[in-house]
């Protein structure tokens, strides 16, 4: 399949999926207990006149389809509405917090890829006690939720040793990196175990392939065999897992940001949900869905480049 045609088809599928997701995101908020009017009138007299004024201001009495189409049209134009809690544009709230979240995800992804690939490689190549140690340690990592890892890291490195700050995102680039180090490790721990085990399994399978045996019999140095034949053939599986890892980071950042009071969009989503800040929840939820689909599109486009044996669309077809 032509790369351009495949990309256009996938983008069209993404648009249709995003449209369906927007309907679910918008409708789900109105199924939740309470209403924007009741929240906005908290601490004040909820007289019929006050409720009517709030409903008129936010068009809450309009039919559902009218509200949805108005909201969708505004979203397409980049207008996410006004936050009910902060009384400011949601787009401004997200723009102020999104860089911190993206930096946290980038740091965590760097840790996951660097440590996960290294552990998986040495476990597959060396075997024996090294393999057993890696399997046990990664099993512990996979069994440790990000929120639990955050609490443990805070208690040890922030409270007891005082090496890292326990909360906040810092001021300035270097200070931000320092503040985000523990959150990045907490976010990465579970995924390091996942990637290491997937890398190990893929490389062990590749080590048993016939072309690897032939290369070794011809006297090709072992390091070249590992790099050119084993690791390269395992990259397809690793890249597919990488897409899942990035998607998981997008979701788990909510827990880690809340634990460390970082102030990214993850913590903003948690606060907006607890205060029934509907416009903020809807905008962030839709952005997360869009990022999730974009990651999957990038993985699908890169797979045939990394492993020529894979044809375009093969991952989606096999799924």
mmCIF file of C-alpha atoms in Angstrom:
data_model
loop_
_atom_site.group_PDB
_atom_site.id
_atom_site.type_symbol
_atom_site.label_atom_id
_atom_site.label_comp_id
_atom_site.label_asym_id
_atom_site.label_seq_id
_atom_site.Cartn_x
_atom_site.Cartn_y
_atom_site.Cartn_z
ATOM 1 C CA UNK A 1 0.000 0.000 0.000
ATOM 2 C CA UNK A 2 1.270 3.478 -0.915
ATOM 3 C CA UNK A 3 2.549 5.369 2.163
ATOM 4 C CA UNK A 4 0.677 8.579 1.317
ATOM 5 C CA UNK A 5 -2.597 6.766 0.682
ATOM 6 C CA UNK A 6 -2.211 4.825 3.908
ATOM 7 C CA UNK A 7 -1.489 8.015 5.881
ATOM 8 C CA UNK A 8 -4.503 9.809 4.362
ATOM 9 C CA UNK A 9 -6.756 6.833 5.150
ATOM 10 C CA UNK A 10 -5.517 6.644 8.721
ATOM 11 C CA UNK A 11 -5.987 10.392 9.230
ATOM 12 C CA UNK A 12 -9.559 10.066 7.964
ATOM 13 C CA UNK A 13 -10.134 7.182 10.372
ATOM 14 C CA UNK A 14 -8.659 9.279 13.174
ATOM 15 C CA UNK A 15 -11.010 12.144 12.375
ATOM 16 C CA UNK A 16 -14.029 9.822 12.477
ATOM 17 C CA UNK A 17 -12.857 8.254 15.731
ATOM 18 C CA UNK A 18 -12.189 11.659 17.261
ATOM 19 C CA UNK A 19 -15.681 12.787 16.267
ATOM 20 C CA UNK A 20 -17.209 9.761 17.992
ATOM 21 C CA UNK A 21 -14.980 10.329 21.026
ATOM 22 C CA UNK A 22 -16.062 13.970 21.204
ATOM 23 C CA UNK A 23 -19.704 12.886 21.372
ATOM 24 C CA UNK A 24 -18.918 10.421 24.190
ATOM 25 C CA UNK A 25 -16.807 12.960 26.108
ATOM 26 C CA UNK A 26 -19.456 15.669 25.822
ATOM 27 C CA UNK A 27 -22.354 13.387 26.701
ATOM 28 C CA UNK A 28 -20.649 11.568 29.571
ATOM 29 C CA UNK A 29 -20.173 14.759 31.562
ATOM 30 C CA UNK A 30 -23.934 15.400 31.569
ATOM 31 C CA UNK A 31 -24.586 11.923 32.945
ATOM 32 C CA UNK A 32 -22.473 12.695 36.021
ATOM 33 C CA UNK A 33 -24.210 13.636 39.288
ATOM 34 C CA UNK A 34 -24.717 17.338 39.843
ATOM 35 C CA UNK A 35 -24.650 20.140 37.307
ATOM 36 C CA UNK A 36 -22.576 23.188 36.437
ATOM 37 C CA UNK A 37 -25.288 25.404 37.877
ATOM 38 C CA UNK A 38 -25.210 23.695 41.274
ATOM 39 C CA UNK A 39 -21.414 24.000 41.402
ATOM 40 C CA UNK A 40 -21.344 27.660 40.388
ATOM 41 C CA UNK A 41 -23.908 28.479 43.068
ATOM 42 C CA UNK A 42 -22.030 26.670 45.845
ATOM 43 C CA UNK A 43 -22.047 28.850 48.955
ATOM 44 C CA UNK A 44 -24.750 31.124 47.577
ATOM 45 C CA UNK A 45 -28.498 31.041 47.591
ATOM 46 C CA UNK A 46 -29.718 28.768 44.826
ATOM 47 C CA UNK A 47 -32.822 30.775 44.076
ATOM 48 C CA UNK A 48 -34.790 29.987 40.924
ATOM 49 C CA UNK A 49 -33.682 33.332 39.462
ATOM 50 C CA UNK A 50 -29.989 32.557 40.073
ATOM 51 C CA UNK A 51 -30.299 29.072 38.574
ATOM 52 C CA UNK A 52 -32.111 30.505 35.550
ATOM 53 C CA UNK A 53 -29.388 33.111 35.046
ATOM 54 C CA UNK A 54 -26.642 30.463 35.146
ATOM 55 C CA UNK A 55 -28.551 28.206 32.744
ATOM 56 C CA UNK A 56 -29.022 31.096 30.329
ATOM 57 C CA UNK A 57 -25.375 32.198 30.526
ATOM 58 C CA UNK A 58 -24.040 28.705 29.773
ATOM 59 C CA UNK A 59 -26.919 27.658 27.446
ATOM 60 C CA UNK A 60 -27.756 24.749 29.752
ATOM 61 C CA UNK A 61 -31.442 24.821 28.772
ATOM 62 C CA UNK A 62 -30.722 24.308 25.073
ATOM 63 C CA UNK A 63 -31.350 20.841 23.579
ATOM 64 C CA UNK A 64 -28.464 18.407 23.891
ATOM 65 C CA UNK A 65 -27.790 18.311 20.133
ATOM 66 C CA UNK A 66 -27.627 22.107 19.939
ATOM 67 C CA UNK A 67 -25.200 22.284 22.870
ATOM 68 C CA UNK A 68 -23.037 19.536 21.375
ATOM 69 C CA UNK A 69 -22.833 21.109 17.912
ATOM 70 C CA UNK A 70 -22.053 24.530 19.388
ATOM 71 C CA UNK A 71 -19.350 23.008 21.594
ATOM 72 C CA UNK A 72 -17.885 20.963 18.706
ATOM 73 C CA UNK A 73 -17.754 24.005 16.458
ATOM 74 C CA UNK A 74 -15.926 25.980 19.142
ATOM 75 C CA UNK A 75 -13.483 23.087 19.734
ATOM 76 C CA UNK A 76 -12.619 22.879 16.032
ATOM 77 C CA UNK A 77 -11.771 26.603 16.125
ATOM 78 C CA UNK A 78 -9.583 26.136 19.212
ATOM 79 C CA UNK A 79 -12.104 27.683 21.603
ATOM 80 C CA UNK A 80 -12.386 25.266 24.537
ATOM 81 C CA UNK A 81 -14.694 27.533 26.510
ATOM 82 C CA UNK A 82 -14.193 29.073 29.949
ATOM 83 C CA UNK A 83 -13.275 27.151 33.066
ATOM 84 C CA UNK A 84 -16.047 27.118 35.657
ATOM 85 C CA UNK A 85 -13.476 26.913 38.452
ATOM 86 C CA UNK A 86 -10.739 29.318 37.330
ATOM 87 C CA UNK A 87 -13.028 31.725 35.424
ATOM 88 C CA UNK A 88 -10.565 31.914 32.530
ATOM 89 C CA UNK A 89 -10.181 30.392 29.065
ATOM 90 C CA UNK A 90 -9.549 26.647 29.137
ATOM 91 C CA UNK A 91 -7.110 27.012 26.246
ATOM 92 C CA UNK A 92 -4.964 29.309 28.405
ATOM 93 C CA UNK A 93 -5.051 26.876 31.322
ATOM 94 C CA UNK A 94 -3.939 24.029 29.067
ATOM 95 C CA UNK A 95 -1.262 26.093 27.308
ATOM 96 C CA UNK A 96 0.254 27.061 30.673
ATOM 97 C CA UNK A 97 0.383 23.461 31.933
ATOM 98 C CA UNK A 98 0.929 21.344 28.823
ATOM 99 C CA UNK A 99 4.705 22.028 28.491
ATOM 100 C CA UNK A 100 5.309 20.673 32.008
ATOM 101 C CA UNK A 101 3.367 17.503 31.252
ATOM 102 C CA UNK A 102 5.112 16.969 27.908
ATOM 103 C CA UNK A 103 8.526 17.445 29.539
ATOM 104 C CA UNK A 104 7.614 14.948 32.266
ATOM 105 C CA UNK A 105 6.498 12.404 29.649
ATOM 106 C CA UNK A 106 9.663 12.992 27.593
ATOM 107 C CA UNK A 107 11.871 12.455 30.651
ATOM 108 C CA UNK A 108 9.988 9.317 31.667
ATOM 109 C CA UNK A 109 10.109 7.957 28.100
ATOM 110 C CA UNK A 110 13.871 8.542 27.962
ATOM 111 C CA UNK A 111 14.307 6.561 31.185
ATOM 112 C CA UNK A 112 12.009 3.780 29.968
ATOM 113 C CA UNK A 113 13.743 3.371 26.608
ATOM 114 C CA UNK A 114 17.282 3.648 27.948
ATOM 115 C CA UNK A 115 16.921 1.335 30.943
ATOM 116 C CA UNK A 116 14.302 -1.009 29.459
ATOM 117 C CA UNK A 117 16.254 -1.746 26.271
ATOM 118 C CA UNK A 118 19.494 -2.187 28.205
ATOM 119 C CA UNK A 119 17.992 -4.646 30.705
ATOM 120 C CA UNK A 120 16.187 -6.611 27.996
ATOM 121 C CA UNK A 121 19.319 -6.833 25.866
ATOM 122 C CA UNK A 122 21.665 -8.057 28.589
ATOM 123 C CA UNK A 123 19.067 -10.555 29.836
ATOM 124 C CA UNK A 124 18.679 -12.081 26.360
ATOM 125 C CA UNK A 125 22.367 -12.064 25.442
ATOM 126 C CA UNK A 126 23.959 -13.128 28.732
ATOM 127 C CA UNK A 127 21.248 -15.451 30.065
ATOM 128 C CA UNK A 128 21.883 -17.424 33.244
ATOM 129 C CA UNK A 129 21.984 -15.482 36.522
ATOM 130 C CA UNK A 130 21.755 -12.143 34.691
ATOM 131 C CA UNK A 131 18.563 -13.227 32.957
ATOM 132 C CA UNK A 132 17.060 -14.453 36.227
ATOM 133 C CA UNK A 133 17.949 -11.214 38.036
ATOM 134 C CA UNK A 134 16.422 -9.079 35.297
ATOM 135 C CA UNK A 135 13.245 -11.168 35.223
ATOM 136 C CA UNK A 136 12.790 -10.900 38.997
ATOM 137 C CA UNK A 137 13.519 -7.167 39.141
ATOM 138 C CA UNK A 138 11.249 -6.380 36.199
ATOM 139 C CA UNK A 139 8.476 -8.480 37.725
ATOM 140 C CA UNK A 140 8.689 -6.283 40.834
ATOM 141 C CA UNK A 141 8.667 -3.157 38.651
ATOM 142 C CA UNK A 142 5.640 -4.315 36.658
ATOM 143 C CA UNK A 143 3.823 -5.087 39.907
ATOM 144 C CA UNK A 144 4.407 -1.582 41.311
ATOM 145 C CA UNK A 145 1.738 0.978 40.283
ATOM 146 C CA UNK A 146 2.954 4.469 39.434
ATOM 147 C CA UNK A 147 1.156 6.053 42.390
ATOM 148 C CA UNK A 148 2.761 3.593 44.839
ATOM 149 C CA UNK A 149 6.172 4.207 43.275
ATOM 150 C CA UNK A 150 5.618 7.967 43.682
ATOM 151 C CA UNK A 151 4.849 7.623 47.396
ATOM 152 C CA UNK A 152 7.864 5.356 47.997
ATOM 153 C CA UNK A 153 10.252 7.613 46.097
ATOM 154 C CA UNK A 154 8.957 10.688 47.909
ATOM 155 C CA UNK A 155 9.408 9.037 51.284
ATOM 156 C CA UNK A 156 12.972 7.893 50.574
ATOM 157 C CA UNK A 157 14.574 10.551 48.365
ATOM 158 C CA UNK A 158 12.586 13.639 49.416
ATOM 159 C CA UNK A 159 11.595 13.181 53.044
ATOM 160 C CA UNK A 160 14.362 10.944 54.398
ATOM 161 C CA UNK A 161 17.392 11.827 52.258
ATOM 162 C CA UNK A 162 16.328 15.275 51.064
ATOM 163 C CA UNK A 163 17.940 14.828 47.658
ATOM 164 C CA UNK A 164 14.949 15.888 45.568
ATOM 165 C CA UNK A 165 11.961 18.184 46.121
ATOM 166 C CA UNK A 166 8.717 16.440 47.029
ATOM 167 C CA UNK A 167 6.360 18.703 45.079
ATOM 168 C CA UNK A 168 6.124 21.433 42.496
ATOM 169 C CA UNK A 169 7.520 21.828 38.983
ATOM 170 C CA UNK A 170 10.334 24.288 39.733
ATOM 171 C CA UNK A 171 11.328 27.584 38.084
ATOM 172 C CA UNK A 172 13.647 27.645 35.095
ATOM 173 C CA UNK A 173 14.712 24.749 32.910
ATOM 174 C CA UNK A 174 17.354 23.144 35.133
ATOM 175 C CA UNK A 175 15.255 23.558 38.273
ATOM 176 C CA UNK A 176 12.294 22.000 36.444
ATOM 177 C CA UNK A 177 14.434 19.017 35.415
ATOM 178 C CA UNK A 178 15.457 18.581 39.067
ATOM 179 C CA UNK A 179 11.860 18.759 40.285
ATOM 180 C CA UNK A 180 10.636 16.321 37.625
ATOM 181 C CA UNK A 181 13.331 13.684 38.171
ATOM 182 C CA UNK A 182 11.475 11.709 40.856
ATOM 183 C CA UNK A 183 8.090 11.980 39.085
ATOM 184 C CA UNK A 184 9.718 10.760 35.836
ATOM 185 C CA UNK A 185 11.228 7.736 37.592
ATOM 186 C CA UNK A 186 7.921 6.960 39.317
ATOM 187 C CA UNK A 187 6.145 7.208 35.975
ATOM 188 C CA UNK A 188 8.765 5.069 34.225
ATOM 189 C CA UNK A 189 9.237 2.232 36.741
ATOM 190 C CA UNK A 190 6.297 0.047 35.687
ATOM 191 C CA UNK A 191 7.000 0.629 31.993
ATOM 192 C CA UNK A 192 10.714 -0.182 32.346
ATOM 193 C CA UNK A 193 9.713 -3.650 33.490
ATOM 194 C CA UNK A 194 7.283 -4.025 30.595
ATOM 195 C CA UNK A 195 9.744 -2.910 27.910
ATOM 196 C CA UNK A 196 12.612 -4.959 29.341
ATOM 197 C CA UNK A 197 10.558 -8.153 29.314
ATOM 198 C CA UNK A 198 9.229 -7.522 25.802
ATOM 199 C CA UNK A 199 12.741 -6.736 24.518
ATOM 200 C CA UNK A 200 14.153 -9.855 26.145
ATOM 201 C CA UNK A 201 11.446 -12.100 24.668
ATOM 202 C CA UNK A 202 11.822 -10.613 21.189
ATOM 203 C CA UNK A 203 15.615 -10.945 21.237
ATOM 204 C CA UNK A 204 15.536 -14.508 22.609
ATOM 205 C CA UNK A 205 13.220 -15.441 19.735
ATOM 206 C CA UNK A 206 15.478 -13.690 17.225
ATOM 207 C CA UNK A 207 18.571 -15.440 18.630
ATOM 208 C CA UNK A 208 17.059 -18.783 17.625
ATOM 209 C CA UNK A 209 16.421 -17.723 14.025
ATOM 210 C CA UNK A 210 18.167 -19.586 11.211
ATOM 211 C CA UNK A 211 19.886 -16.532 9.740
ATOM 212 C CA UNK A 212 21.506 -15.820 13.129
ATOM 213 C CA UNK A 213 22.925 -19.346 13.213
ATOM 214 C CA UNK A 214 24.221 -18.933 9.670
ATOM 215 C CA UNK A 215 25.863 -15.593 10.530
ATOM 216 C CA UNK A 216 27.612 -17.117 13.505
ATOM 217 C CA UNK A 217 28.795 -20.109 11.477
ATOM 218 C CA UNK A 218 30.400 -17.717 8.991
ATOM 219 C CA UNK A 219 32.452 -16.147 11.757
ATOM 220 C CA UNK A 220 30.597 -12.848 12.010
ATOM 221 C CA UNK A 221 31.620 -11.160 15.308
ATOM 222 C CA UNK A 222 29.014 -11.639 18.027
ATOM 223 C CA UNK A 223 28.492 -7.904 18.549
ATOM 224 C CA UNK A 224 27.626 -7.516 14.859
ATOM 225 C CA UNK A 225 25.276 -10.491 15.014
ATOM 226 C CA UNK A 226 23.453 -8.956 17.977
ATOM 227 C CA UNK A 227 23.235 -5.479 16.477
ATOM 228 C CA UNK A 228 22.494 -6.291 12.816
ATOM 229 C CA UNK A 229 20.473 -9.478 13.024
ATOM 230 C CA UNK A 230 19.011 -9.902 16.513
ATOM 231 C CA UNK A 231 18.251 -6.405 17.787
ATOM 232 C CA UNK A 232 17.117 -5.169 14.384
ATOM 233 C CA UNK A 233 14.652 -8.025 13.974
ATOM 234 C CA UNK A 234 13.326 -7.425 17.486
ATOM 235 C CA UNK A 235 12.750 -3.706 16.921
ATOM 236 C CA UNK A 236 9.338 -4.214 15.318
ATOM 237 C CA UNK A 237 7.934 -5.785 18.472
ATOM 238 C CA UNK A 238 9.706 -3.228 20.652
ATOM 239 C CA UNK A 239 8.326 -0.310 18.602
ATOM 240 C CA UNK A 240 4.785 -1.667 18.843
ATOM 241 C CA UNK A 241 5.221 -1.846 22.619
ATOM 242 C CA UNK A 242 6.634 1.689 22.526
ATOM 243 C CA UNK A 243 3.317 2.976 21.205
ATOM 244 C CA UNK A 244 1.531 1.350 24.130
ATOM 245 C CA UNK A 245 4.121 2.818 26.520
ATOM 246 C CA UNK A 246 3.568 6.392 25.329
ATOM 247 C CA UNK A 247 -0.203 5.932 25.585
ATOM 248 C CA UNK A 248 0.190 4.590 29.127
ATOM 249 C CA UNK A 249 2.358 7.574 30.058
ATOM 250 C CA UNK A 250 -0.414 9.920 28.924
ATOM 251 C CA UNK A 251 -2.842 8.270 31.331
ATOM 252 C CA UNK A 252 -0.561 7.559 34.308
ATOM 253 C CA UNK A 253 0.752 11.126 34.396
ATOM 254 C CA UNK A 254 -2.541 12.080 36.061
ATOM 255 C CA UNK A 255 -1.682 10.007 39.138
ATOM 256 C CA UNK A 256 1.964 11.059 39.309
ATOM 257 C CA UNK A 257 1.266 14.755 38.812
ATOM 258 C CA UNK A 258 -1.318 14.619 41.579
ATOM 259 C CA UNK A 259 1.079 12.824 43.941
ATOM 260 C CA UNK A 260 3.853 15.377 43.351
ATOM 261 C CA UNK A 261 1.572 18.431 42.923
ATOM 262 C CA UNK A 262 3.303 19.234 39.658
ATOM 263 C CA UNK A 263 0.597 21.382 38.105
ATOM 264 C CA UNK A 264 0.470 19.839 34.630
ATOM 265 C CA UNK A 265 -2.642 18.951 32.679
ATOM 266 C CA UNK A 266 -2.877 15.629 34.538
ATOM 267 C CA UNK A 267 -3.380 17.337 37.884
ATOM 268 C CA UNK A 268 -5.595 19.929 36.192
ATOM 269 C CA UNK A 269 -7.823 17.119 34.896
ATOM 270 C CA UNK A 270 -8.045 15.579 38.371
ATOM 271 C CA UNK A 271 -8.997 18.921 39.954
ATOM 272 C CA UNK A 272 -11.453 19.748 37.182
ATOM 273 C CA UNK A 273 -13.160 16.371 37.589
ATOM 274 C CA UNK A 274 -13.539 16.779 41.360
ATOM 275 C CA UNK A 275 -15.053 20.255 40.945
ATOM 276 C CA UNK A 276 -17.249 19.358 37.957
ATOM 277 C CA UNK A 277 -15.436 21.852 35.741
ATOM 278 C CA UNK A 278 -17.074 20.442 32.616
ATOM 279 C CA UNK A 279 -15.345 22.534 29.894
ATOM 280 C CA UNK A 280 -11.873 21.756 31.274
ATOM 281 C CA UNK A 281 -12.554 18.022 31.627
ATOM 282 C CA UNK A 282 -13.987 17.806 28.125
ATOM 283 C CA UNK A 283 -11.083 19.669 26.507
ATOM 284 C CA UNK A 284 -8.325 17.695 28.257
ATOM 285 C CA UNK A 285 -10.069 14.364 27.646
ATOM 286 C CA UNK A 286 -10.353 15.090 23.937
ATOM 287 C CA UNK A 287 -6.705 16.190 23.755
ATOM 288 C CA UNK A 288 -5.593 12.939 25.404
ATOM 289 C CA UNK A 289 -7.651 10.926 22.909
ATOM 290 C CA UNK A 290 -6.114 12.886 20.009
ATOM 291 C CA UNK A 291 -2.581 12.330 21.336
ATOM 292 C CA UNK A 292 -3.293 8.629 21.814
ATOM 293 C CA UNK A 293 -4.416 8.246 18.193
ATOM 294 C CA UNK A 294 -1.484 10.311 16.897
ATOM 295 C CA UNK A 295 0.983 8.032 18.685
ATOM 296 C CA UNK A 296 -0.623 4.956 17.137
ATOM 297 C CA UNK A 297 -0.482 6.543 13.677
ATOM 298 C CA UNK A 298 3.233 7.310 14.069
ATOM 299 C CA UNK A 299 3.921 3.725 15.184
ATOM 300 C CA UNK A 300 2.045 2.329 12.172
ATOM 301 C CA UNK A 301 4.059 4.538 9.810
ATOM 302 C CA UNK A 302 7.410 3.668 11.409
ATOM 303 C CA UNK A 303 6.930 -0.107 11.628
ATOM 304 C CA UNK A 304 7.622 -0.856 7.912
ATOM 305 C CA UNK A 305 10.690 1.409 8.077
ATOM 306 C CA UNK A 306 12.135 -0.402 11.091
ATOM 307 C CA UNK A 307 11.176 -3.886 9.874
ATOM 308 C CA UNK A 308 10.691 -4.204 6.078
ATOM 309 C CA UNK A 309 8.937 -7.564 6.622
ATOM 310 C CA UNK A 310 5.932 -5.641 7.981
ATOM 311 C CA UNK A 311 3.546 -4.154 5.446
ATOM 312 C CA UNK A 312 1.560 -0.969 5.941
ATOM 313 C CA UNK A 313 -1.601 -1.603 7.917
ATOM 314 C CA UNK A 314 -0.486 -5.069 9.008
ATOM 315 C CA UNK A 315 -0.684 -4.192 12.715
ATOM 316 C CA UNK A 316 -4.213 -2.905 12.412
ATOM 317 C CA UNK A 317 -5.242 -5.865 10.261
ATOM 318 C CA UNK A 318 -3.825 -8.376 12.666
ATOM 319 C CA UNK A 319 -5.541 -6.635 15.551
#
